[in-house]
mmCIF file with all atom_site columns, C-alpha atoms in Angstrom:
data_model
loop_
_atom_site.group_PDB
_atom_site.id
_atom_site.type_symbol
_atom_site.label_atom_id
_atom_site.label_alt_id
_atom_site.label_comp_id
_atom_site.label_asym_id
_atom_site.label_entity_id
_atom_site.label_seq_id
_atom_site.pdbx_PDB_ins_code
_atom_site.Cartn_x
_atom_site.Cartn_y
_atom_site.Cartn_z
_atom_site.occupancy
_atom_site.B_iso_or_equiv
_atom_site.pdbx_formal_charge
_atom_site.auth_seq_id
_atom_site.auth_comp_id
_atom_site.auth_asym_id
_atom_site.auth_atom_id
_atom_site.pdbx_PDB_model_num
ATOM 1   C CA . UNK A 1 1   ? 199.404 -176.494 113.197 1.00 85.00 ? 1   UNK A CA 1
ATOM 2   C CA . UNK A 1 2   ? 201.145 -179.381 114.928 1.00 90.00 ? 2   UNK A CA 1
ATOM 3   C CA . UNK A 1 3   ? 200.277 -180.138 118.540 1.00 92.00 ? 3   UNK A CA 1
ATOM 4   C CA . UNK A 1 4   ? 201.688 -182.881 120.776 1.00 92.00 ? 4   UNK A CA 1
ATOM 5   C CA . UNK A 1 5   ? 199.843 -184.073 123.883 1.00 91.00 ? 5   UNK A CA 1
ATOM 6   C CA . UNK A 1 6   ? 202.184 -185.240 126.616 1.00 90.00 ? 6   UNK A CA 1
ATOM 7   C CA . UNK A 1 7   ? 202.146 -185.672 130.354 1.00 86.00 ? 7   UNK A CA 1
ATOM 8   C CA . UNK A 1 8   ? 200.469 -183.120 131.311 1.00 90.00 ? 8   UNK A CA 1
ATOM 9   C CA . UNK A 1 9   ? 200.692 -180.412 128.681 1.00 91.00 ? 9   UNK A CA 1
ATOM 10  C CA . UNK A 1 10  ? 200.224 -179.566 125.047 1.00 92.00 ? 10  UNK A CA 1
ATOM 11  C CA . UNK A 1 11  ? 203.169 -178.403 122.961 1.00 92.00 ? 11  UNK A CA 1
ATOM 12  C CA . UNK A 1 12  ? 203.034 -175.673 121.891 1.00 93.00 ? 12  UNK A CA 1
ATOM 13  C CA . UNK A 1 13  ? 201.204 -174.121 124.834 1.00 93.00 ? 13  UNK A CA 1
ATOM 14  C CA . UNK A 1 14  ? 199.815 -171.339 122.647 1.00 93.00 ? 14  UNK A CA 1
ATOM 15  C CA . UNK A 1 15  ? 198.919 -171.216 118.958 1.00 93.00 ? 15  UNK A CA 1
ATOM 16  C CA . UNK A 1 16  ? 198.453 -167.993 117.008 1.00 93.00 ? 16  UNK A CA 1
ATOM 17  C CA . UNK A 1 17  ? 196.339 -168.363 113.860 1.00 94.00 ? 17  UNK A CA 1
ATOM 18  C CA . UNK A 1 18  ? 194.785 -165.912 111.383 1.00 96.00 ? 18  UNK A CA 1
ATOM 19  C CA . UNK A 1 19  ? 191.016 -165.385 111.214 1.00 96.00 ? 19  UNK A CA 1
ATOM 20  C CA . UNK A 1 20  ? 189.132 -166.349 108.045 1.00 96.00 ? 20  UNK A CA 1
ATOM 21  C CA . UNK A 1 21  ? 191.781 -168.863 106.993 1.00 95.00 ? 21  UNK A CA 1
ATOM 22  C CA . UNK A 1 22  ? 191.438 -172.646 106.758 1.00 96.00 ? 22  UNK A CA 1
ATOM 23  C CA . UNK A 1 23  ? 193.673 -174.116 109.473 1.00 94.00 ? 23  UNK A CA 1
ATOM 24  C CA . UNK A 1 24  ? 194.661 -177.783 109.565 1.00 94.00 ? 24  UNK A CA 1
ATOM 25  C CA . UNK A 1 25  ? 195.448 -179.105 113.036 1.00 92.00 ? 25  UNK A CA 1
ATOM 26  C CA . UNK A 1 26  ? 197.559 -182.247 113.315 1.00 94.00 ? 26  UNK A CA 1
ATOM 27  C CA . UNK A 1 27  ? 197.592 -183.799 116.792 1.00 92.00 ? 27  UNK A CA 1
ATOM 28  C CA . UNK A 1 28  ? 199.585 -186.657 118.275 1.00 94.00 ? 28  UNK A CA 1
ATOM 29  C CA . UNK A 1 29  ? 200.110 -188.112 121.744 1.00 93.00 ? 29  UNK A CA 1
ATOM 30  C CA . UNK A 1 30  ? 203.439 -189.142 123.202 1.00 85.00 ? 30  UNK A CA 1
ATOM 31  C CA . UNK A 1 31  ? 202.038 -191.661 125.695 1.00 88.00 ? 31  UNK A CA 1
ATOM 32  C CA . UNK A 1 32  ? 198.289 -191.982 126.490 1.00 93.00 ? 32  UNK A CA 1
ATOM 33  C CA . UNK A 1 33  ? 194.884 -191.060 125.077 1.00 93.00 ? 33  UNK A CA 1
ATOM 34  C CA . UNK A 1 34  ? 194.005 -187.373 125.355 1.00 93.00 ? 34  UNK A CA 1
ATOM 35  C CA . UNK A 1 35  ? 190.844 -185.534 124.376 1.00 92.00 ? 35  UNK A CA 1
ATOM 36  C CA . UNK A 1 36  ? 191.037 -182.073 122.909 1.00 90.00 ? 36  UNK A CA 1
ATOM 37  C CA . UNK A 1 37  ? 188.501 -179.402 122.198 1.00 91.00 ? 37  UNK A CA 1
ATOM 38  C CA . UNK A 1 38  ? 188.664 -175.737 121.349 1.00 93.00 ? 38  UNK A CA 1
ATOM 39  C CA . UNK A 1 39  ? 186.057 -173.692 123.213 1.00 93.00 ? 39  UNK A CA 1
ATOM 40  C CA . UNK A 1 40  ? 183.590 -171.790 121.049 1.00 89.00 ? 40  UNK A CA 1
ATOM 41  C CA . UNK A 1 41  ? 184.146 -174.111 118.059 1.00 88.00 ? 41  UNK A CA 1
ATOM 42  C CA . UNK A 1 42  ? 182.962 -177.507 116.841 1.00 84.00 ? 42  UNK A CA 1
ATOM 43  C CA . UNK A 1 43  ? 186.440 -179.006 117.310 1.00 87.00 ? 43  UNK A CA 1
ATOM 44  C CA . UNK A 1 44  ? 186.402 -182.026 119.625 1.00 89.00 ? 44  UNK A CA 1
ATOM 45  C CA . UNK A 1 45  ? 188.640 -185.019 119.005 1.00 89.00 ? 45  UNK A CA 1
ATOM 46  C CA . UNK A 1 46  ? 190.567 -187.829 120.613 1.00 91.00 ? 46  UNK A CA 1
ATOM 47  C CA . UNK A 1 47  ? 194.330 -188.147 120.372 1.00 92.00 ? 47  UNK A CA 1
ATOM 48  C CA . UNK A 1 48  ? 195.663 -191.690 120.501 1.00 92.00 ? 48  UNK A CA 1
ATOM 49  C CA . UNK A 1 49  ? 199.303 -192.768 120.761 1.00 93.00 ? 49  UNK A CA 1
ATOM 50  C CA . UNK A 1 50  ? 200.632 -193.999 117.422 1.00 91.00 ? 50  UNK A CA 1
ATOM 51  C CA . UNK A 1 51  ? 198.117 -192.044 115.334 1.00 92.00 ? 51  UNK A CA 1
ATOM 52  C CA . UNK A 1 52  ? 197.887 -188.512 113.971 1.00 94.00 ? 52  UNK A CA 1
ATOM 53  C CA . UNK A 1 53  ? 194.467 -186.883 114.389 1.00 90.00 ? 53  UNK A CA 1
ATOM 54  C CA . UNK A 1 54  ? 193.672 -184.242 111.779 1.00 91.00 ? 54  UNK A CA 1
ATOM 55  C CA . UNK A 1 55  ? 190.987 -181.560 111.913 1.00 89.00 ? 55  UNK A CA 1
ATOM 56  C CA . UNK A 1 56  ? 190.350 -178.555 109.676 1.00 91.00 ? 56  UNK A CA 1
ATOM 57  C CA . UNK A 1 57  ? 188.509 -175.435 110.748 1.00 91.00 ? 57  UNK A CA 1
ATOM 58  C CA . UNK A 1 58  ? 188.191 -171.716 110.100 1.00 93.00 ? 58  UNK A CA 1
ATOM 59  C CA . UNK A 1 59  ? 187.875 -169.124 112.860 1.00 95.00 ? 59  UNK A CA 1
ATOM 60  C CA . UNK A 1 60  ? 185.434 -166.376 111.815 1.00 94.00 ? 60  UNK A CA 1
ATOM 61  C CA . UNK A 1 61  ? 186.809 -163.604 114.026 1.00 94.00 ? 61  UNK A CA 1
ATOM 62  C CA . UNK A 1 62  ? 189.702 -162.740 116.330 1.00 96.00 ? 62  UNK A CA 1
ATOM 63  C CA . UNK A 1 63  ? 189.531 -163.999 119.899 1.00 95.00 ? 63  UNK A CA 1
ATOM 64  C CA . UNK A 1 64  ? 191.047 -166.292 122.499 1.00 96.00 ? 64  UNK A CA 1
ATOM 65  C CA . UNK A 1 65  ? 189.989 -169.916 122.879 1.00 96.00 ? 65  UNK A CA 1
ATOM 66  C CA . UNK A 1 66  ? 190.974 -172.373 125.570 1.00 95.00 ? 66  UNK A CA 1
ATOM 67  C CA . UNK A 1 67  ? 192.072 -175.805 124.429 1.00 94.00 ? 67  UNK A CA 1
ATOM 68  C CA . UNK A 1 68  ? 191.715 -178.205 127.394 1.00 95.00 ? 68  UNK A CA 1
ATOM 69  C CA . UNK A 1 69  ? 192.233 -181.952 127.513 1.00 94.00 ? 69  UNK A CA 1
ATOM 70  C CA . UNK A 1 70  ? 188.829 -183.538 128.157 1.00 92.00 ? 70  UNK A CA 1
ATOM 71  C CA . UNK A 1 71  ? 189.934 -187.167 128.542 1.00 92.00 ? 71  UNK A CA 1
ATOM 72  C CA . UNK A 1 72  ? 191.262 -188.039 132.001 1.00 93.00 ? 72  UNK A CA 1
ATOM 73  C CA . UNK A 1 73  ? 194.964 -188.752 131.463 1.00 89.00 ? 73  UNK A CA 1
ATOM 74  C CA . UNK A 1 74  ? 196.342 -188.940 135.005 1.00 89.00 ? 74  UNK A CA 1
ATOM 75  C CA . UNK A 1 75  ? 196.928 -186.911 138.148 1.00 90.00 ? 75  UNK A CA 1
ATOM 76  C CA . UNK A 1 76  ? 197.972 -183.729 136.283 1.00 90.00 ? 76  UNK A CA 1
ATOM 77  C CA . UNK A 1 77  ? 195.000 -183.787 133.909 1.00 91.00 ? 77  UNK A CA 1
ATOM 78  C CA . UNK A 1 78  ? 193.224 -180.747 135.380 1.00 91.00 ? 78  UNK A CA 1
ATOM 79  C CA . UNK A 1 79  ? 196.145 -178.489 134.410 1.00 91.00 ? 79  UNK A CA 1
ATOM 80  C CA . UNK A 1 80  ? 196.429 -179.769 130.842 1.00 94.00 ? 80  UNK A CA 1
ATOM 81  C CA . UNK A 1 81  ? 195.325 -177.015 128.502 1.00 93.00 ? 81  UNK A CA 1
ATOM 82  C CA . UNK A 1 82  ? 196.631 -174.669 125.837 1.00 95.00 ? 82  UNK A CA 1
ATOM 83  C CA . UNK A 1 83  ? 195.392 -171.478 124.191 1.00 95.00 ? 83  UNK A CA 1
ATOM 84  C CA . UNK A 1 84  ? 194.459 -170.652 120.596 1.00 95.00 ? 84  UNK A CA 1
ATOM 85  C CA . UNK A 1 85  ? 194.783 -166.937 119.828 1.00 95.00 ? 85  UNK A CA 1
ATOM 86  C CA . UNK A 1 86  ? 192.983 -165.917 116.636 1.00 96.00 ? 86  UNK A CA 1
ATOM 87  C CA . UNK A 1 87  ? 194.140 -162.593 115.187 1.00 95.00 ? 87  UNK A CA 1
ATOM 88  C CA . UNK A 1 88  ? 193.068 -160.480 112.224 1.00 95.00 ? 88  UNK A CA 1
ATOM 89  C CA . UNK A 1 89  ? 194.532 -161.892 109.011 1.00 92.00 ? 89  UNK A CA 1
ATOM 90  C CA . UNK A 1 90  ? 196.386 -158.655 108.133 1.00 91.00 ? 90  UNK A CA 1
ATOM 91  C CA . UNK A 1 91  ? 197.832 -158.410 111.654 1.00 87.00 ? 91  UNK A CA 1
ATOM 92  C CA . UNK A 1 92  ? 198.950 -162.036 111.411 1.00 88.00 ? 92  UNK A CA 1
ATOM 93  C CA . UNK A 1 93  ? 200.742 -161.321 108.127 1.00 86.00 ? 93  UNK A CA 1
ATOM 94  C CA . UNK A 1 94  ? 202.537 -158.336 109.677 1.00 84.00 ? 94  UNK A CA 1
ATOM 95  C CA . UNK A 1 95  ? 203.582 -160.470 112.664 1.00 80.00 ? 95  UNK A CA 1
ATOM 96  C CA . UNK A 1 96  ? 204.984 -163.234 110.489 1.00 74.00 ? 96  UNK A CA 1
ATOM 97  C CA . UNK A 1 97  ? 206.811 -160.756 108.224 1.00 72.00 ? 97  UNK A CA 1
ATOM 98  C CA . UNK A 1 98  ? 209.135 -159.974 111.137 1.00 66.00 ? 98  UNK A CA 1
ATOM 99  C CA . UNK A 1 99  ? 209.354 -163.374 112.779 1.00 62.00 ? 99  UNK A CA 1
ATOM 100 C CA . UNK A 1 100 ? 209.256 -166.977 111.685 1.00 60.00 ? 100 UNK A CA 1
ATOM 101 C CA . UNK A 1 101 ? 206.293 -167.587 113.965 1.00 62.00 ? 101 UNK A CA 1
ATOM 102 C CA . UNK A 1 102 ? 203.793 -165.380 115.709 1.00 64.00 ? 102 UNK A CA 1
ATOM 103 C CA . UNK A 1 103 ? 203.697 -165.809 119.471 1.00 65.00 ? 103 UNK A CA 1
ATOM 104 C CA . UNK A 1 104 ? 200.888 -165.365 121.984 1.00 73.00 ? 104 UNK A CA 1
ATOM 105 C CA . UNK A 1 105 ? 202.703 -162.414 123.522 1.00 66.00 ? 105 UNK A CA 1
ATOM 106 C CA . UNK A 1 106 ? 202.525 -160.705 120.118 1.00 57.00 ? 106 UNK A CA 1
#
């Protein structure tokens, strides 16, 4: 999953991933240092301009996780967050059979 941190948002705003599958996150920043964590997981990393931060994890079960920026990055920092939606692996496969990418609206 590729994620870009920019002033003051993450792109994409929502990620849909299958449960019980190794997911590799690749993060980059367009302008300043950002911090990123995914609630309910051990994922917590810094994103620095000019570098790609990589993290691998597996989500055990379906659920929603907030992904806020935890490094102050300016006046819009408090609204900088995204969502990770973990769905059942079979449901994810059905979703992606009909579309190139699953969306948070399912």
